[in-house]
PDB file of C-alpha atoms in Angstrom:
ATOM      1  CA  MET A1008      78.746  92.491  70.098  1.00  0.00           C
ATOM      2  CA  GLU A1009      76.832  89.361  70.982  1.00  0.00           C
ATOM      3  CA  TYR A1010      74.307  90.108  73.672  1.00  0.00           C
ATOM      4  CA  ALA A1011      72.690  87.198  75.479  1.00  0.00           C
ATOM      5  CA  LYS A1012      71.531  86.279  78.965  1.00  0.00           C
ATOM      6  CA  THR A1013      70.382  83.066  80.573  1.00  0.00           C
ATOM      7  CA  TYR A1014      67.187  82.983  82.612  1.00  0.00           C
ATOM      8  CA  THR A1015      65.203  80.269  84.377  1.00  0.00           C
ATOM      9  CA  ALA A1016      61.538  79.804  83.461  1.00  0.00           C
ATOM     10  CA  ARG A1017      59.538  80.584  86.605  1.00  0.00           C
ATOM     11  CA  TRP A1018      56.271  79.248  87.976  1.00  0.00           C
ATOM     12  CA  ALA A1019      54.684  82.630  87.137  1.00  0.00           C
ATOM     13  CA  ASP A1020      55.691  82.072  83.479  1.00  0.00           C
ATOM     14  CA  MET A1021      53.663  78.856  83.152  1.00  0.00           C
ATOM     15  CA  ASP A1022      50.161  78.461  81.747  1.00  0.00           C
ATOM     16  CA  PRO A1023      47.495  75.780  82.419  1.00  0.00           C
ATOM     17  CA  ASN A1024      49.187  73.501  79.858  1.00  0.00           C
ATOM     18  CA  VAL A1025      52.261  73.416  82.116  1.00  0.00           C
ATOM     19  CA  HIS A1026      54.518  75.128  79.611  1.00  0.00           C
ATOM     20  CA  MET A1027      55.665  78.718  79.301  1.00  0.00           C
ATOM     21  CA  ARG A1028      52.754  81.045  78.545  1.00  0.00           C
ATOM     22  CA  HIS A1029      52.866  82.952  75.283  1.00  0.00           C
ATOM     23  CA  SER A1030      53.369  86.398  76.812  1.00  0.00           C
ATOM     24  CA  ALA A1031      56.346  85.269  78.930  1.00  0.00           C
ATOM     25  CA  TYR A1032      58.448  84.930  75.762  1.00  0.00           C
ATOM     26  CA  THR A1033      57.973  88.611  74.992  1.00  0.00           C
ATOM     27  CA  ASP A1034      58.553  89.503  78.653  1.00  0.00           C
ATOM     28  CA  TYR A1035      62.010  87.895  78.514  1.00  0.00           C
ATOM     29  CA  ALA A1036      62.776  89.646  75.211  1.00  0.00           C
ATOM     30  CA  ALA A1037      61.799  93.021  76.697  1.00  0.00           C
ATOM     31  CA  GLN A1038      63.841  92.332  79.824  1.00  0.00           C
ATOM     32  CA  LEU A1039      66.883  91.555  77.699  1.00  0.00           C
ATOM     33  CA  ARG A1040      66.526  94.806  75.726  1.00  0.00           C
ATOM     34  CA  LEU A1041      66.356  96.821  78.939  1.00  0.00           C
ATOM     35  CA  GLU A1042      69.327  94.957  80.439  1.00  0.00           C
ATOM     36  CA  PHE A1043      71.321  95.620  77.268  1.00  0.00           C
ATOM     37  CA  LEU A1044      70.602  99.338  77.460  1.00  0.00           C
ATOM     38  CA  ALA A1045      71.402  99.413  81.193  1.00  0.00           C
ATOM     39  CA  ASP A1046      74.710  97.654  80.514  1.00  0.00           C
ATOM     40  CA  GLN A1047      75.472 100.372  77.943  1.00  0.00           C
ATOM     41  CA  GLY A1048      74.912 103.129  80.516  1.00  0.00           C
ATOM     42  CA  PHE A1049      71.183 103.641  80.028  1.00  0.00           C
ATOM     43  CA  PRO A1050      69.310 102.175  83.006  1.00  0.00           C
ATOM     44  CA  MET A1051      65.668 103.156  83.527  1.00  0.00           C
ATOM     45  CA  LYS A1052      66.729 106.075  85.748  1.00  0.00           C
ATOM     46  CA  ARG A1053      68.753 107.514  82.847  1.00  0.00           C
ATOM     47  CA  PHE A1054      65.723 107.236  80.544  1.00  0.00           C
ATOM     48  CA  ALA A1055      63.735 109.282  83.063  1.00  0.00           C
ATOM     49  CA  GLU A1056      66.489 111.916  83.200  1.00  0.00           C
ATOM     50  CA  LEU A1057      66.585 112.119  79.396  1.00  0.00           C
ATOM     51  CA  GLY A1058      62.793 112.187  79.123  1.00  0.00           C
ATOM     52  CA  ILE A1059      62.720 109.440  76.499  1.00  0.00           C
ATOM     53  CA  GLY A1060      61.692 105.809  76.360  1.00  0.00           C
ATOM     54  CA  PRO A1061      61.540 102.906  73.916  1.00  0.00           C
ATOM     55  CA  ILE A1062      58.232 102.102  72.222  1.00  0.00           C
ATOM     56  CA  LEU A1063      57.173  99.250  69.953  1.00  0.00           C
ATOM     57  CA  PHE A1064      55.214  99.393  66.711  1.00  0.00           C
ATOM     58  CA  ARG A1065      55.242  95.640  66.121  1.00  0.00           C
ATOM     59  CA  GLU A1066      55.973  92.505  68.087  1.00  0.00           C
ATOM     60  CA  ASP A1067      55.895  89.131  66.332  1.00  0.00           C
ATOM     61  CA  THR A1068      56.531  85.891  68.209  1.00  0.00           C
ATOM     62  CA  ARG A1069      57.091  82.513  66.558  1.00  0.00           C
ATOM     63  CA  PHE A1070      56.718  79.536  68.889  1.00  0.00           C
ATOM     64  CA  LEU A1071      58.762  76.489  67.916  1.00  0.00           C
ATOM     65  CA  LYS A1072      59.388  74.349  71.033  1.00  0.00           C
ATOM     66  CA  GLU A1073      57.860  74.160  74.495  1.00  0.00           C
ATOM     67  CA  ILE A1074      59.686  75.531  77.516  1.00  0.00           C
ATOM     68  CA  GLY A1075      58.977  73.893  80.864  1.00  0.00           C
ATOM     69  CA  LEU A1076      59.108  74.954  84.493  1.00  0.00           C
ATOM     70  CA  SER A1077      62.599  75.699  85.833  1.00  0.00           C
ATOM     71  CA  GLU A1078      64.118  75.197  82.381  1.00  0.00           C
ATOM     72  CA  ALA A1079      67.153  77.337  81.615  1.00  0.00           C
ATOM     73  CA  ILE A1080      66.693  79.508  78.545  1.00  0.00           C
ATOM     74  CA  LYS A1081      69.151  81.685  76.664  1.00  0.00           C
ATOM     75  CA  VAL A1082      67.787  84.873  75.121  1.00  0.00           C
ATOM     76  CA  THR A1083      69.759  86.777  72.478  1.00  0.00           C
ATOM     77  CA  ALA A1084      69.295  90.148  70.798  1.00  0.00           C
ATOM     78  CA  GLU A1085      70.435  90.944  67.255  1.00  0.00           C
ATOM     79  CA  LEU A1086      69.821  94.046  65.212  1.00  0.00           C
ATOM     80  CA  SER A1087      67.828  93.375  62.052  1.00  0.00           C
ATOM     81  CA  GLY A1088      67.432  97.012  61.054  1.00  0.00           C
ATOM     82  CA  LEU A1089      68.414 100.537  62.042  1.00  0.00           C
ATOM     83  CA  ASN A1090      67.933 103.902  60.393  1.00  0.00           C
ATOM     84  CA  ALA A1091      70.736 106.455  60.032  1.00  0.00           C
ATOM     85  CA  ASP A1092      70.080 108.343  63.283  1.00  0.00           C
ATOM     86  CA  ALA A1093      69.067 105.202  65.241  1.00  0.00           C
ATOM     87  CA  SER A1094      65.622 106.635  65.923  1.00  0.00           C
ATOM     88  CA  ARG A1095      63.985 103.522  64.443  1.00  0.00           C
ATOM     89  CA  TRP A1096      65.178  99.979  64.985  1.00  0.00           C
ATOM     90  CA  ARG A1097      64.351  96.319  64.535  1.00  0.00           C
ATOM     91  CA  ILE A1098      65.585  93.636  66.900  1.00  0.00           C
ATOM     92  CA  ILE A1099      65.248  89.880  66.636  1.00  0.00           C
ATOM     93  CA  HIS A1100      65.435  87.878  69.833  1.00  0.00           C
ATOM     94  CA  THR A1101      66.105  84.159  69.703  1.00  0.00           C
ATOM     95  CA  ILE A1102      65.107  82.099  72.717  1.00  0.00           C
ATOM     96  CA  TYR A1103      67.035  78.847  73.072  1.00  0.00           C
ATOM     97  CA  LYS A1104      66.250  75.816  75.186  1.00  0.00           C
ATOM     98  CA  ALA A1105      68.996  74.456  77.448  1.00  0.00           C
ATOM     99  CA  ASP A1106      69.836  71.840  74.789  1.00  0.00           C
ATOM    100  CA  GLY A1107      70.466  74.565  72.187  1.00  0.00           C
ATOM    101  CA  ARG A1108      67.280  74.122  70.164  1.00  0.00           C
ATOM    102  CA  VAL A1109      65.434  77.291  69.197  1.00  0.00           C
ATOM    103  CA  ALA A1110      62.235  77.558  71.236  1.00  0.00           C
ATOM    104  CA  ALA A1111      60.996  80.864  69.808  1.00  0.00           C
ATOM    105  CA  THR A1112      61.866  84.069  68.017  1.00  0.00           C
ATOM    106  CA  VAL A1113      60.551  87.493  68.945  1.00  0.00           C
ATOM    107  CA  ALA A1114      60.895  90.257  66.340  1.00  0.00           C
ATOM    108  CA  VAL A1115      60.188  93.849  67.341  1.00  0.00           C
ATOM    109  CA  ASP A1116      60.095  97.154  65.479  1.00  0.00           C
ATOM    110  CA  GLY A1117      60.621 100.141  67.720  1.00  0.00           C
ATOM    111  CA  ALA A1118      61.575 103.768  68.138  1.00  0.00           C
ATOM    112  CA  TRP A1119      62.210 106.356  70.845  1.00  0.00           C
ATOM    113  CA  LEU A1120      59.449 108.473  72.365  1.00  0.00           C
ATOM    114  CA  ASP A1121      59.936 111.937  73.860  1.00  0.00           C
ATOM    115  CA  LEU A1122      57.987 111.474  77.091  1.00  0.00           C
ATOM    116  CA  ARG A1123      57.165 115.182  77.443  1.00  0.00           C
ATOM    117  CA  LEU A1124      56.062 115.905  73.878  1.00  0.00           C
ATOM    118  CA  ARG A1125      54.663 112.377  73.281  1.00  0.00           C
ATOM    119  CA  LYS A1126      56.325 112.379  69.851  1.00  0.00           C
ATOM    120  CA  LEU A1127      59.011 110.259  68.256  1.00  0.00           C
ATOM    121  CA  THR A1128      62.530 111.522  68.813  1.00  0.00           C
ATOM    122  CA  VAL A1129      66.184 110.856  68.030  1.00  0.00           C
ATOM    123  CA  PRO A1130      68.178 109.197  70.821  1.00  0.00           C
ATOM    124  CA  PRO A1131      71.334 110.741  72.299  1.00  0.00           C
ATOM    125  CA  THR A1132      74.485 109.968  70.315  1.00  0.00           C
ATOM    126  CA  GLU A1133      75.766 107.552  72.976  1.00  0.00           C
ATOM    127  CA  MET A1134      72.526 105.575  72.878  1.00  0.00           C
ATOM    128  CA  ALA A1135      72.619 105.444  69.078  1.00  0.00           C
ATOM    129  CA  GLU A1136      76.179 104.117  69.279  1.00  0.00           C
ATOM    130  CA  ALA A1137      75.113 101.486  71.801  1.00  0.00           C
ATOM    131  CA  MET A1138      72.398 100.269  69.436  1.00  0.00           C
ATOM    132  CA  ARG A1139      74.950  99.986  66.637  1.00  0.00           C
ATOM    133  CA  GLN A1140      77.058  97.674  68.838  1.00  0.00           C
ATOM    134  CA  LEU A1141      74.530  94.840  68.723  1.00  0.00           C
ATOM    135  CA  ASP A1142      75.395  91.989  66.379  1.00  0.00           C
ATOM    136  CA  LYS A1143      73.552  92.183  63.082  1.00  0.00           C
ATOM    137  CA  HIS A1144      71.053  89.445  62.328  1.00  0.00           C
ATOM    138  CA  GLU A1145      71.417  87.638  59.000  1.00  0.00           C
ATOM    139  CA  THR A1146      68.300  89.511  57.800  1.00  0.00           C
ATOM    140  CA  TYR A1147      69.720  92.952  58.657  1.00  0.00           C
ATOM    141  CA  ALA A1148      68.755  95.795  56.317  1.00  0.00           C
ATOM    142  CA  ASP A1149      69.047  99.534  56.890  1.00  0.00           C
ATOM    143  CA  ILE A1150      65.726 101.210  57.613  1.00  0.00           C
ATOM    144  CA  GLU A1151      65.309 103.910  54.994  1.00  0.00           C
ATOM    145  CA  ARG A1152      63.680 107.278  55.622  1.00  0.00           C
ATOM    146  CA  GLY A1153      59.903 106.962  55.458  1.00  0.00           C
ATOM    147  CA  GLN A1154      60.076 103.161  55.710  1.00  0.00           C
ATOM    148  CA  LYS A1155      58.032 101.636  58.507  1.00  0.00           C
TER     149      LYS A1155
END
């Protein structure tokens, strides 16, 4: 499934150069991931009940075009990798300007953390299925056991 949301760049997202600050791009990507999971039945309250949460190993942002104050942006999420039990995943977010040009990409590698044991864990079956519903990015490749 295609997953995308439109946001408006806020004053708090701007830097002294009067364009969107670098960390705001990753904030919108993270927000989209959490909204996706909530829409699939896993809001933050459910994470607390399950005692698990998403963690990142890598976050790579490529900046291509400026985003200005009050500009509408579209943020997408596509799966670029998943292992067999969905315990490890890669997602690529594309951030589009209102005119359709790509402003940035945010690539993340993540997993699920057992919040009690503080160790990596396998997500519930329903969460794994939700992850598999994301559209696959053109660079998608299965994450093999032992691959990081």
